[in-house]
Tab-separated table of N, CA and C in Angstrom:
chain	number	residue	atom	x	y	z
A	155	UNK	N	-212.315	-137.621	-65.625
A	155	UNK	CA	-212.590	-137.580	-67.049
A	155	UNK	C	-213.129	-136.199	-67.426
A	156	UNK	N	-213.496	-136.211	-68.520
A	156	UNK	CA	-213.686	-134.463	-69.141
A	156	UNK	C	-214.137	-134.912	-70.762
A	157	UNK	N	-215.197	-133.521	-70.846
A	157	UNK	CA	-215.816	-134.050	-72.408
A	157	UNK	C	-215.850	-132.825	-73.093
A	158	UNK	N	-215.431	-132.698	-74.171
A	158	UNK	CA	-215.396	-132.073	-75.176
A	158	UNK	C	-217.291	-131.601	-75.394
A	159	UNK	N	-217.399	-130.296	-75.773
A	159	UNK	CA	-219.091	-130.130	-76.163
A	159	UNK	C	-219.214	-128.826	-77.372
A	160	UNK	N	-219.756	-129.130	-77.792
A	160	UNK	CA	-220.114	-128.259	-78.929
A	160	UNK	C	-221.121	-127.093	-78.638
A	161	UNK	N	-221.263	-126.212	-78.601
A	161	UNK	CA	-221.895	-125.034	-77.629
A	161	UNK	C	-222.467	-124.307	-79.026
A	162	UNK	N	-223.781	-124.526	-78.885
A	162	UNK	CA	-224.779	-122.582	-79.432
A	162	UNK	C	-224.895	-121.518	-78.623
A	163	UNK	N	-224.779	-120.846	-78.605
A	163	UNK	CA	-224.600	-119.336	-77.830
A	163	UNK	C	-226.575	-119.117	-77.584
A	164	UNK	N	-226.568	-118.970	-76.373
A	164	UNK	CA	-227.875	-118.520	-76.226
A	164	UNK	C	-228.506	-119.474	-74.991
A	165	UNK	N	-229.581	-119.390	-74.665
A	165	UNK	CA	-230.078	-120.275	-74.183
A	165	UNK	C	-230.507	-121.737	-74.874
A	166	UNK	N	-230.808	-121.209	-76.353
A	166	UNK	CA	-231.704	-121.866	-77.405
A	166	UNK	C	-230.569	-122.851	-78.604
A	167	UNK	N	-229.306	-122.479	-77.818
A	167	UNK	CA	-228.137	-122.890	-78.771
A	167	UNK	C	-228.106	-122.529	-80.633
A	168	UNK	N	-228.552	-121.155	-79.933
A	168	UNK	CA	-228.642	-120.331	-81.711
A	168	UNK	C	-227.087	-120.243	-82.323
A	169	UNK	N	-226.889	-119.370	-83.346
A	169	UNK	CA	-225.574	-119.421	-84.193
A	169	UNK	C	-225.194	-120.249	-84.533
A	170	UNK	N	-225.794	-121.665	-84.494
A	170	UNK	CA	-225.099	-122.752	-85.395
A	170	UNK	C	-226.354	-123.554	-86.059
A	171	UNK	N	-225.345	-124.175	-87.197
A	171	UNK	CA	-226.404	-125.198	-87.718
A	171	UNK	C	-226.702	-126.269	-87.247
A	172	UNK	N	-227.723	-126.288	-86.414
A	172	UNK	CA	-227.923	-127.358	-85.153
A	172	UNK	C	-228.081	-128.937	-86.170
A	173	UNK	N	-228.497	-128.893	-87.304
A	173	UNK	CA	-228.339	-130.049	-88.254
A	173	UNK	C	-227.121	-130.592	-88.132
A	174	UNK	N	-226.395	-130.088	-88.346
A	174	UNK	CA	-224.681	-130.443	-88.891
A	174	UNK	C	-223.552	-130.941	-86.941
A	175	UNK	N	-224.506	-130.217	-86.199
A	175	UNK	CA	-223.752	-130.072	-85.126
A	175	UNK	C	-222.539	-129.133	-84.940
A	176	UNK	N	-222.276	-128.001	-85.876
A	176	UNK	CA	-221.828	-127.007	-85.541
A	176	UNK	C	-221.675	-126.288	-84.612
A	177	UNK	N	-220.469	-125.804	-83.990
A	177	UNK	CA	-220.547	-125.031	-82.763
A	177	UNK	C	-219.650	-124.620	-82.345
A	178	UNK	N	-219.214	-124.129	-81.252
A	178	UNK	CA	-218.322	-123.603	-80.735
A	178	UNK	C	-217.506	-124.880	-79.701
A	179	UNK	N	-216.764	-125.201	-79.645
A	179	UNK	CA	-216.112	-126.350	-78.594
A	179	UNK	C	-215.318	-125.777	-77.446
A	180	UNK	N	-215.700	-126.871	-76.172
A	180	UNK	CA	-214.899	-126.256	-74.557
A	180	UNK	C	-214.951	-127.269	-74.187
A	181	UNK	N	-214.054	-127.559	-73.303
A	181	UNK	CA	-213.516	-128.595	-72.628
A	181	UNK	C	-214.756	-128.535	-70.972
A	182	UNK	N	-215.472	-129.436	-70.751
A	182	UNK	CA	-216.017	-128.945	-69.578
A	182	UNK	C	-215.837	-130.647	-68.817
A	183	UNK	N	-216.426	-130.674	-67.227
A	183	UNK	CA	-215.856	-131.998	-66.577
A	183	UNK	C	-217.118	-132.877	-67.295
A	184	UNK	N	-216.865	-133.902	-66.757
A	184	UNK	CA	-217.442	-135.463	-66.968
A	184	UNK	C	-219.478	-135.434	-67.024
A	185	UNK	N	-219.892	-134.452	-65.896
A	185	UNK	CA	-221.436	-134.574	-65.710
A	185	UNK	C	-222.290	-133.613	-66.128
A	186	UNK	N	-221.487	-132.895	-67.258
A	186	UNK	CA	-222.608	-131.974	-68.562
A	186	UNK	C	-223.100	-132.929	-69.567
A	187	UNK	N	-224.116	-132.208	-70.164
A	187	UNK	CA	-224.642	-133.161	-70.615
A	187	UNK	C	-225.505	-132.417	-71.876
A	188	UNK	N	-225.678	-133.036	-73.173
A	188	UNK	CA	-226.824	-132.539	-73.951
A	188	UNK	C	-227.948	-131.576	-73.323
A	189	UNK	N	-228.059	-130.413	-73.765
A	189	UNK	CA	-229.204	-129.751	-73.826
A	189	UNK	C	-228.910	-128.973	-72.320
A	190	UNK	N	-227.760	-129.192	-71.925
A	190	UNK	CA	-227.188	-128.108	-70.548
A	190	UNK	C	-226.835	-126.697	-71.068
A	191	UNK	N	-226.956	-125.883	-70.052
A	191	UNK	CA	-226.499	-124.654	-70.026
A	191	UNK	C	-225.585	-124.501	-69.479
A	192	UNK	N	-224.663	-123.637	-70.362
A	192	UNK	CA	-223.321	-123.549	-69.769
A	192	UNK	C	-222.832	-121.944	-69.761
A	193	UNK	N	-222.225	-121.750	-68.876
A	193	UNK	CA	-221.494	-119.629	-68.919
A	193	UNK	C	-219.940	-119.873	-69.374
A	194	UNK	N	-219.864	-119.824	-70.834
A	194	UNK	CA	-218.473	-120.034	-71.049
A	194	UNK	C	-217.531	-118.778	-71.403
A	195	UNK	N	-216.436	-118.451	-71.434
A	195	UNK	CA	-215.327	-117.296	-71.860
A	195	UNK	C	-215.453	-117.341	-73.429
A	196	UNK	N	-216.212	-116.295	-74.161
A	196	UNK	CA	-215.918	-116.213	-75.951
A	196	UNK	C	-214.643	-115.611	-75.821
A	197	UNK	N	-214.502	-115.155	-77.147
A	197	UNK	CA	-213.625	-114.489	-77.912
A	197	UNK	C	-214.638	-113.635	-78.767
A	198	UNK	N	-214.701	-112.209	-78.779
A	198	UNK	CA	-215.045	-111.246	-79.421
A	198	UNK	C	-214.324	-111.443	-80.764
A	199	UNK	N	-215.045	-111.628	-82.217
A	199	UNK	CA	-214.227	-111.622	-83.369
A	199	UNK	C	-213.676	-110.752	-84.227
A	200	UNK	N	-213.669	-109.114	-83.636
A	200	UNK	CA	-213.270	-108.475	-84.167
A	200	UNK	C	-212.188	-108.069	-83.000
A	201	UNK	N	-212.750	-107.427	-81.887
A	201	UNK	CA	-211.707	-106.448	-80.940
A	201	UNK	C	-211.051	-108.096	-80.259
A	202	UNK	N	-211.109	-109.081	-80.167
A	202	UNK	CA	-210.440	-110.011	-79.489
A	202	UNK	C	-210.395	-110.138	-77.967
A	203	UNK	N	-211.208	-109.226	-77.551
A	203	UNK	CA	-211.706	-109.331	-76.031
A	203	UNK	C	-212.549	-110.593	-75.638
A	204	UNK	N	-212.381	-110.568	-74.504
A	204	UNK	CA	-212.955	-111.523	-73.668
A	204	UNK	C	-214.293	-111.239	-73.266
A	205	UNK	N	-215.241	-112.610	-72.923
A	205	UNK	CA	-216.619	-111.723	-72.412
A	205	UNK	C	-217.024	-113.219	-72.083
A	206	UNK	N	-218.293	-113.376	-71.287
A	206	UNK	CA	-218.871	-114.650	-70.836
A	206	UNK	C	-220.396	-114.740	-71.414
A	207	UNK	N	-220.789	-115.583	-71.947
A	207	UNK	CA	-221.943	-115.246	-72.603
A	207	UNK	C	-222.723	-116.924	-71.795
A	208	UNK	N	-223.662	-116.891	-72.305
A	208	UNK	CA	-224.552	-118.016	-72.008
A	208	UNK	C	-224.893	-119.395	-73.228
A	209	UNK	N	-224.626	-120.576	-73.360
A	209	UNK	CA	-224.555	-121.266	-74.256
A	209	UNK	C	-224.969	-122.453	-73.504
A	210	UNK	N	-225.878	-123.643	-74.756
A	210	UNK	CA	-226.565	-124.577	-74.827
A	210	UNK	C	-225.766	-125.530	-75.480
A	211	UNK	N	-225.403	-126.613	-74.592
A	211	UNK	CA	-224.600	-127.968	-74.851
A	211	UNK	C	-225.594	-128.597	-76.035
A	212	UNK	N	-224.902	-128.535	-77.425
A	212	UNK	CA	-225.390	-129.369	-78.968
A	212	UNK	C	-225.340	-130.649	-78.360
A	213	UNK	N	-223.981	-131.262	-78.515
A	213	UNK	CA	-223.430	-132.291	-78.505
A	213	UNK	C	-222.321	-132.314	-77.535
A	214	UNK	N	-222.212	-133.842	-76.875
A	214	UNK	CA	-221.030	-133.845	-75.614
A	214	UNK	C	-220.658	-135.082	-75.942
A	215	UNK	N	-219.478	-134.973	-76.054
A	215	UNK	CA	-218.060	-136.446	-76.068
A	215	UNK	C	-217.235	-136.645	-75.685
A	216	UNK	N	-217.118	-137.740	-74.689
A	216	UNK	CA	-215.652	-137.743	-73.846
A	216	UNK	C	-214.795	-137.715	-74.453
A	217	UNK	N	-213.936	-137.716	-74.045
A	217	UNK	CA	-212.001	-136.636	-74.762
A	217	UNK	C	-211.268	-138.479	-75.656
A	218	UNK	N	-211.841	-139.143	-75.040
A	218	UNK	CA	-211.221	-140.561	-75.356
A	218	UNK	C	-211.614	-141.126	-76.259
A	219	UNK	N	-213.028	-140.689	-76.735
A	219	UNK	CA	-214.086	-141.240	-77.693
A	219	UNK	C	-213.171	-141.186	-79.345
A	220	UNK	N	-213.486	-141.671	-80.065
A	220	UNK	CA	-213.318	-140.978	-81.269
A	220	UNK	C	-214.331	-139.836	-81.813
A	221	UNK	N	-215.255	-140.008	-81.388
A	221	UNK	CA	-216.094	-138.519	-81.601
A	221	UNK	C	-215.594	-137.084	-80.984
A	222	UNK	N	-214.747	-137.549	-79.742
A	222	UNK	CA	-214.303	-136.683	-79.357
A	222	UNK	C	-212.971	-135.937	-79.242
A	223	UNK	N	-211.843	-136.934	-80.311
A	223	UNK	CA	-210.739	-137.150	-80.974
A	223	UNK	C	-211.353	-136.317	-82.203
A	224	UNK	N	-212.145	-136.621	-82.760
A	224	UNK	CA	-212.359	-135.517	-84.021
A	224	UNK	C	-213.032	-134.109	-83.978
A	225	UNK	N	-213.676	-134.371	-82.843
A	225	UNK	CA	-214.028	-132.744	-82.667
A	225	UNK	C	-213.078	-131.832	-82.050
A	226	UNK	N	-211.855	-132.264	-81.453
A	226	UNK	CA	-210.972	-131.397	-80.958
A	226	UNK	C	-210.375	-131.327	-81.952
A	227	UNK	N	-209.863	-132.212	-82.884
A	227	UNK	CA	-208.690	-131.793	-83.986
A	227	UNK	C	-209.614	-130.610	-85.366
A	228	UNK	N	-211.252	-130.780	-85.361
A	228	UNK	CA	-211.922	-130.160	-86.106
A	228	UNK	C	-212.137	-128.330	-85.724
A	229	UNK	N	-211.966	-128.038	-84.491
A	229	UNK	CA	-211.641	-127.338	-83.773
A	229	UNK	C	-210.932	-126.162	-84.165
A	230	UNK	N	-211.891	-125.150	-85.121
A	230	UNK	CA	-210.501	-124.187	-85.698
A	230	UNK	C	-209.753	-123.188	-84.483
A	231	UNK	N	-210.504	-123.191	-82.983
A	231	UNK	CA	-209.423	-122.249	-82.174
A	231	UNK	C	-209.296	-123.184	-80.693
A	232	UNK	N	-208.610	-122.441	-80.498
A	232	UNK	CA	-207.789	-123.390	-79.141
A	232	UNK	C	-209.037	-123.791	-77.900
A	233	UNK	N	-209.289	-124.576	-77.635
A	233	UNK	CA	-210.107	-125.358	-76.983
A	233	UNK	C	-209.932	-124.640	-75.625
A	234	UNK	N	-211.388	-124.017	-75.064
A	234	UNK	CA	-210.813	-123.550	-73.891
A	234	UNK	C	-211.725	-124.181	-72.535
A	235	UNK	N	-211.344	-124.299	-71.249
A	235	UNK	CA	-212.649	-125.042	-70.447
A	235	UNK	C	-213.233	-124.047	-70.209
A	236	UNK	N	-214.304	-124.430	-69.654
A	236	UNK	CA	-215.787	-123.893	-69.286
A	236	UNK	C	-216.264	-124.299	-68.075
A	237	UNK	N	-216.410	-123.263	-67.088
A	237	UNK	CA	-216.233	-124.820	-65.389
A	237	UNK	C	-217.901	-124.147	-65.173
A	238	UNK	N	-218.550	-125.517	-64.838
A	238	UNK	CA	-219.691	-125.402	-63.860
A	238	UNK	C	-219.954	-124.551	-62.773
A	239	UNK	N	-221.192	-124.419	-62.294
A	239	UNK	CA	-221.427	-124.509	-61.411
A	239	UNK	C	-220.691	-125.232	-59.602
A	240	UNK	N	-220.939	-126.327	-60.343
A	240	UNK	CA	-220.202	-127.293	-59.035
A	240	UNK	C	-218.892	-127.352	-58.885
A	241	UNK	N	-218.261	-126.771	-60.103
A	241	UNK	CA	-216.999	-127.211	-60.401
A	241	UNK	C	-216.369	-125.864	-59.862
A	242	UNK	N	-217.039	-124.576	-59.716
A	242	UNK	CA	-216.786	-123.591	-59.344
A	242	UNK	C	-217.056	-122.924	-57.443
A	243	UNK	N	-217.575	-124.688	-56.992
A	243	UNK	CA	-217.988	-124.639	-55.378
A	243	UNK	C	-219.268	-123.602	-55.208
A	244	UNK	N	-219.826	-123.116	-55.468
A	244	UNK	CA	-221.095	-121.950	-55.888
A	244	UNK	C	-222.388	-123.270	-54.893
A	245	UNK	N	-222.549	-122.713	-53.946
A	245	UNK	CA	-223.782	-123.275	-53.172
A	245	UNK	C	-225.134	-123.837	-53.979
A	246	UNK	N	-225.507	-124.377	-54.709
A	246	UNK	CA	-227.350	-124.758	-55.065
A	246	UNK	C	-228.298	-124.050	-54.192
A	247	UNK	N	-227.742	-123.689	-52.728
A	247	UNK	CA	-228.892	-123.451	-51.933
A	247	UNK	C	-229.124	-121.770	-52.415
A	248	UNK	N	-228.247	-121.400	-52.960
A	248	UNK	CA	-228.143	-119.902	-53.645
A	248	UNK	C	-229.106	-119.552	-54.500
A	249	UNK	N	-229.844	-120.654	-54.683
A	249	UNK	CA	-231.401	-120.737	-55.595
A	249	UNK	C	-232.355	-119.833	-54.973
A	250	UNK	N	-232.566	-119.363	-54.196
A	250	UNK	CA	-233.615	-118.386	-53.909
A	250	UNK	C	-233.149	-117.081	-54.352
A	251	UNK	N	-232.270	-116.449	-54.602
A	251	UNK	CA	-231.890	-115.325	-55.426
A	251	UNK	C	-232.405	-115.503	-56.748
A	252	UNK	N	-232.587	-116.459	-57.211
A	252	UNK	CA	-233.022	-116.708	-58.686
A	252	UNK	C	-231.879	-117.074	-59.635
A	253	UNK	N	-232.324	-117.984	-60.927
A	253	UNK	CA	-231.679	-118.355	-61.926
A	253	UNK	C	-230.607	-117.461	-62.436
A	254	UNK	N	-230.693	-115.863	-62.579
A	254	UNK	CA	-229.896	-115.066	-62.974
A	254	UNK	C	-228.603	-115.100	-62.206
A	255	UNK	N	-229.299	-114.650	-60.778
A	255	UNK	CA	-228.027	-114.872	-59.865
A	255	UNK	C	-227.168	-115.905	-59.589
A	256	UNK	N	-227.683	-116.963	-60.172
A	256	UNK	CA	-226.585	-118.254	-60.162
A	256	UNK	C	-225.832	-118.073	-61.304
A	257	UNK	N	-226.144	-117.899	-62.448
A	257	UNK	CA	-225.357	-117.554	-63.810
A	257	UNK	C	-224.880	-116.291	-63.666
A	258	UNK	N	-225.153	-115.468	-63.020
A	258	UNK	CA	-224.180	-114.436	-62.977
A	258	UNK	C	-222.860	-114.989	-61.685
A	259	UNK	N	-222.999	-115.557	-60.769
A	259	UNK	CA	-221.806	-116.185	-60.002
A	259	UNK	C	-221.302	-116.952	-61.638
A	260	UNK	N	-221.756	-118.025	-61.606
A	260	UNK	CA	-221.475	-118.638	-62.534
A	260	UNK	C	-219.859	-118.042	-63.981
A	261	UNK	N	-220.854	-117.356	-64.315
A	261	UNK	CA	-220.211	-116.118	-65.104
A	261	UNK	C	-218.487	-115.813	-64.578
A	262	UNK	N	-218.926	-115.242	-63.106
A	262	UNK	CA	-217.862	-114.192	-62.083
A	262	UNK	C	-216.651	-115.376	-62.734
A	263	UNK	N	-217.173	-116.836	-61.975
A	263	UNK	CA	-216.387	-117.636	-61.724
A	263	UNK	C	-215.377	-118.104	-62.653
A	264	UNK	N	-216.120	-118.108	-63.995
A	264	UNK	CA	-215.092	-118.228	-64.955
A	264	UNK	C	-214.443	-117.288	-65.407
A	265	UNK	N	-214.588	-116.507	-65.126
A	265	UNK	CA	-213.694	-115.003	-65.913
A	265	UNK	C	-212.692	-115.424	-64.281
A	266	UNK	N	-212.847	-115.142	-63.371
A	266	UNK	CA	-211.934	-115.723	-62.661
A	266	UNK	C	-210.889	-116.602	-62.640
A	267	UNK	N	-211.183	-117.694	-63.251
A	267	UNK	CA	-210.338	-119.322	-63.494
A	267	UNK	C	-209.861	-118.791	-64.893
A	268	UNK	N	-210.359	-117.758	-66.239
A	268	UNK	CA	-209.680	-117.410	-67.175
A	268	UNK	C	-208.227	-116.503	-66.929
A	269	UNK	N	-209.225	-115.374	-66.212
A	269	UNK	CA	-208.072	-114.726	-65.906
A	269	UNK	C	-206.649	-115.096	-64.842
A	270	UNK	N	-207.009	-116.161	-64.063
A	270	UNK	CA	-205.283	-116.785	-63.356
A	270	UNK	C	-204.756	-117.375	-64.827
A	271	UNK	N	-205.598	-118.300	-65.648
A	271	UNK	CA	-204.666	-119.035	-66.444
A	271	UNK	C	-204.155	-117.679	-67.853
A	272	UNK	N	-204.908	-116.858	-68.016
A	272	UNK	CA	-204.231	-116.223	-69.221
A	272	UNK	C	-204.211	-114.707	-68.096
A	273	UNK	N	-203.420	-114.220	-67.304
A	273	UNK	CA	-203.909	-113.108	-66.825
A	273	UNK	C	-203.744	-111.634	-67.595
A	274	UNK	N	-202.939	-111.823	-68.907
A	274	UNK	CA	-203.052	-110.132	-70.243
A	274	UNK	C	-204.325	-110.645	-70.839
A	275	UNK	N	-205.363	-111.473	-70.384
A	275	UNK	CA	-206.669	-111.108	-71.077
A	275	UNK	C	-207.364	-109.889	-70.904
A	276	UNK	N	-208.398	-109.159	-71.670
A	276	UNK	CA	-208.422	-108.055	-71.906
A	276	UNK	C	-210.283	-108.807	-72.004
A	277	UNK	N	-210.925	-108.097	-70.554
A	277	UNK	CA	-212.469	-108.437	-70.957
A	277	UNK	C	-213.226	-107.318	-71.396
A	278	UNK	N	-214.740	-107.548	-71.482
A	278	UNK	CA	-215.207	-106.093	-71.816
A	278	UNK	C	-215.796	-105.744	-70.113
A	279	UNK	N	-216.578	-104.912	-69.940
A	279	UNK	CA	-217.091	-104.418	-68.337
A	279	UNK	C	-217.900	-105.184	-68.053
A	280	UNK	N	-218.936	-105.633	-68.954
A	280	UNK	CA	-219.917	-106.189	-68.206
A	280	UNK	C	-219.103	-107.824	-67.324
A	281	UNK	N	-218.068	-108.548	-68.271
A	281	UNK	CA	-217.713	-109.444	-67.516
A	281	UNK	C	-217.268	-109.140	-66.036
A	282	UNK	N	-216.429	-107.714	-66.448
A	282	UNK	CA	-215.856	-107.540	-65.077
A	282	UNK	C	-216.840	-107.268	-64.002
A	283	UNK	N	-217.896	-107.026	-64.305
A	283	UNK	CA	-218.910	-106.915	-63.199
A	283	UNK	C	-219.195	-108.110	-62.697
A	284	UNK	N	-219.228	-109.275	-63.506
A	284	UNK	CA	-219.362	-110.570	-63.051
A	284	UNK	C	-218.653	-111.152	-62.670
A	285	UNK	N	-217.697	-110.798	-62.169
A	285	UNK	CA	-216.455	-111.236	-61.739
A	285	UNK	C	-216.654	-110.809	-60.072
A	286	UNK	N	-216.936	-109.291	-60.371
A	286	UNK	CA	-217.479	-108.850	-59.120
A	286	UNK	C	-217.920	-109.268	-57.639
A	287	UNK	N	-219.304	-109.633	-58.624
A	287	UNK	CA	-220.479	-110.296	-57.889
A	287	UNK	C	-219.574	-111.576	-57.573
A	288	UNK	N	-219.101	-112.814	-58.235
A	288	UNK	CA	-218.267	-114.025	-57.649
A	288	UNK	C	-217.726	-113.778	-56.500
A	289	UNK	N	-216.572	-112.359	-56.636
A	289	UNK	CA	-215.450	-111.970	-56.069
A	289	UNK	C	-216.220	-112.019	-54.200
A	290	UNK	N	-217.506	-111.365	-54.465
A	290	UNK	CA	-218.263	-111.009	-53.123
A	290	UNK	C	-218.773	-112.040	-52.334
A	291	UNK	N	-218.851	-112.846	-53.377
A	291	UNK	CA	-220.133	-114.472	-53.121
A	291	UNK	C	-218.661	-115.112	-52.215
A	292	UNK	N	-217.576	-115.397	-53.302
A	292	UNK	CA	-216.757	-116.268	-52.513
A	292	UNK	C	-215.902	-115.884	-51.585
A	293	UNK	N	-215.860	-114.710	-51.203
A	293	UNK	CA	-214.935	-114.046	-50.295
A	293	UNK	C	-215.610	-114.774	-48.483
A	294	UNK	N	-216.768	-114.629	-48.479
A	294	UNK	CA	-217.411	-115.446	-47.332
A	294	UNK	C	-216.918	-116.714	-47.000
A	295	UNK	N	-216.618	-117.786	-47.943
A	295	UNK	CA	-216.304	-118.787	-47.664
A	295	UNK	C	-214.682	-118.727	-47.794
A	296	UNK	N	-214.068	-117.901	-48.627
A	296	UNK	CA	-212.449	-117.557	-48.187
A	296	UNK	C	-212.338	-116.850	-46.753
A	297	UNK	N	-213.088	-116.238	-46.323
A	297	UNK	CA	-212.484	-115.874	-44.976
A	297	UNK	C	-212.763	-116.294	-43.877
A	298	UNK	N	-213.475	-117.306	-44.204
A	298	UNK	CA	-214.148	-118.325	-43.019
A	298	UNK	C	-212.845	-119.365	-42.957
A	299	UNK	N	-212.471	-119.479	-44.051
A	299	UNK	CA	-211.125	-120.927	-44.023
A	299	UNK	C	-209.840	-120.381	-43.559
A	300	UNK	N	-209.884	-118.660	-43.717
A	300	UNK	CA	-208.913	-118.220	-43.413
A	300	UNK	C	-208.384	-118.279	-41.481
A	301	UNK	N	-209.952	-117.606	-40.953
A	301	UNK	CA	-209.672	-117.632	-39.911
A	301	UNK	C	-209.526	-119.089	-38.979
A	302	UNK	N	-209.573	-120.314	-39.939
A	302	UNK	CA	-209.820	-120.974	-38.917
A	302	UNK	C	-208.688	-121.614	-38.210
């Protein structure tokens, strides 16, 4: 399953009218939840670049719901996913580097999973740095499966 969520940009889920439930919408899996943090792919609204910013789950509705039948069709741009943590294989035990360093994997990971599915996306640098850091994190566990 998979739920539709309405996203404020920030930690604090600023830029929207948190009254109304305004927001930005992404497709993310089944075990997000209200008041989660999520590292999703924007859209820059002028240059149309790509970038990963940090955003606070408003509201979450499974895809089947009618709440969640109307927030996709309410949806003025194309619904894009947003993958976890877990969903991105990224260790928990990686917690002693600190909170940053998990959201910056975090980050890597989705500009990663963006760029196979749209690969003429066009990011700004700082994503590509976060892409980086992923690129380094998961290469350990790619070449461990490789050799075996």
């Amino acid at each position: 399953m998979a739920k539709f969520v309405r996203v404020g940009y920030g930690h604090d889920g600023r830029g929207v009218n948190k009254a109304t439930g305004e927001g930005y919408v992404y497709l993310v899996n089944d075990n997000v939840r209200t008041k989660a943090i999520i590292q999703p792919v924007a859209t820059h609204y002028i240059s149309q670049k790509k970038f990963v910013t940090t955003g606070q789950v408003l509201h979450a509705y499974k895809t089947t719901s009618a709440k969640g039948q109307e927030t996709e069709q309410d949806s003025p741009k194309k619904i894009e996913q947003a993958l976890t943590r877990a969903d991105l294989g990224i260790n928990p035990t990686e917690k002693f580097k600190g909170k940053e360093y998990m959201q910056e994997l975090t980050r890597g990971g989705n500009v990663s999973a963006y760029k196979q599915a749209n690969p003429s996306a066009e990011f700004y640098e700082k994503s590509e740095k976060a892409l980086e850091t992923y690129d380094s994190y998961s290469k350990q566990f790619i070449d461990k499966g490789e050799n075996k």
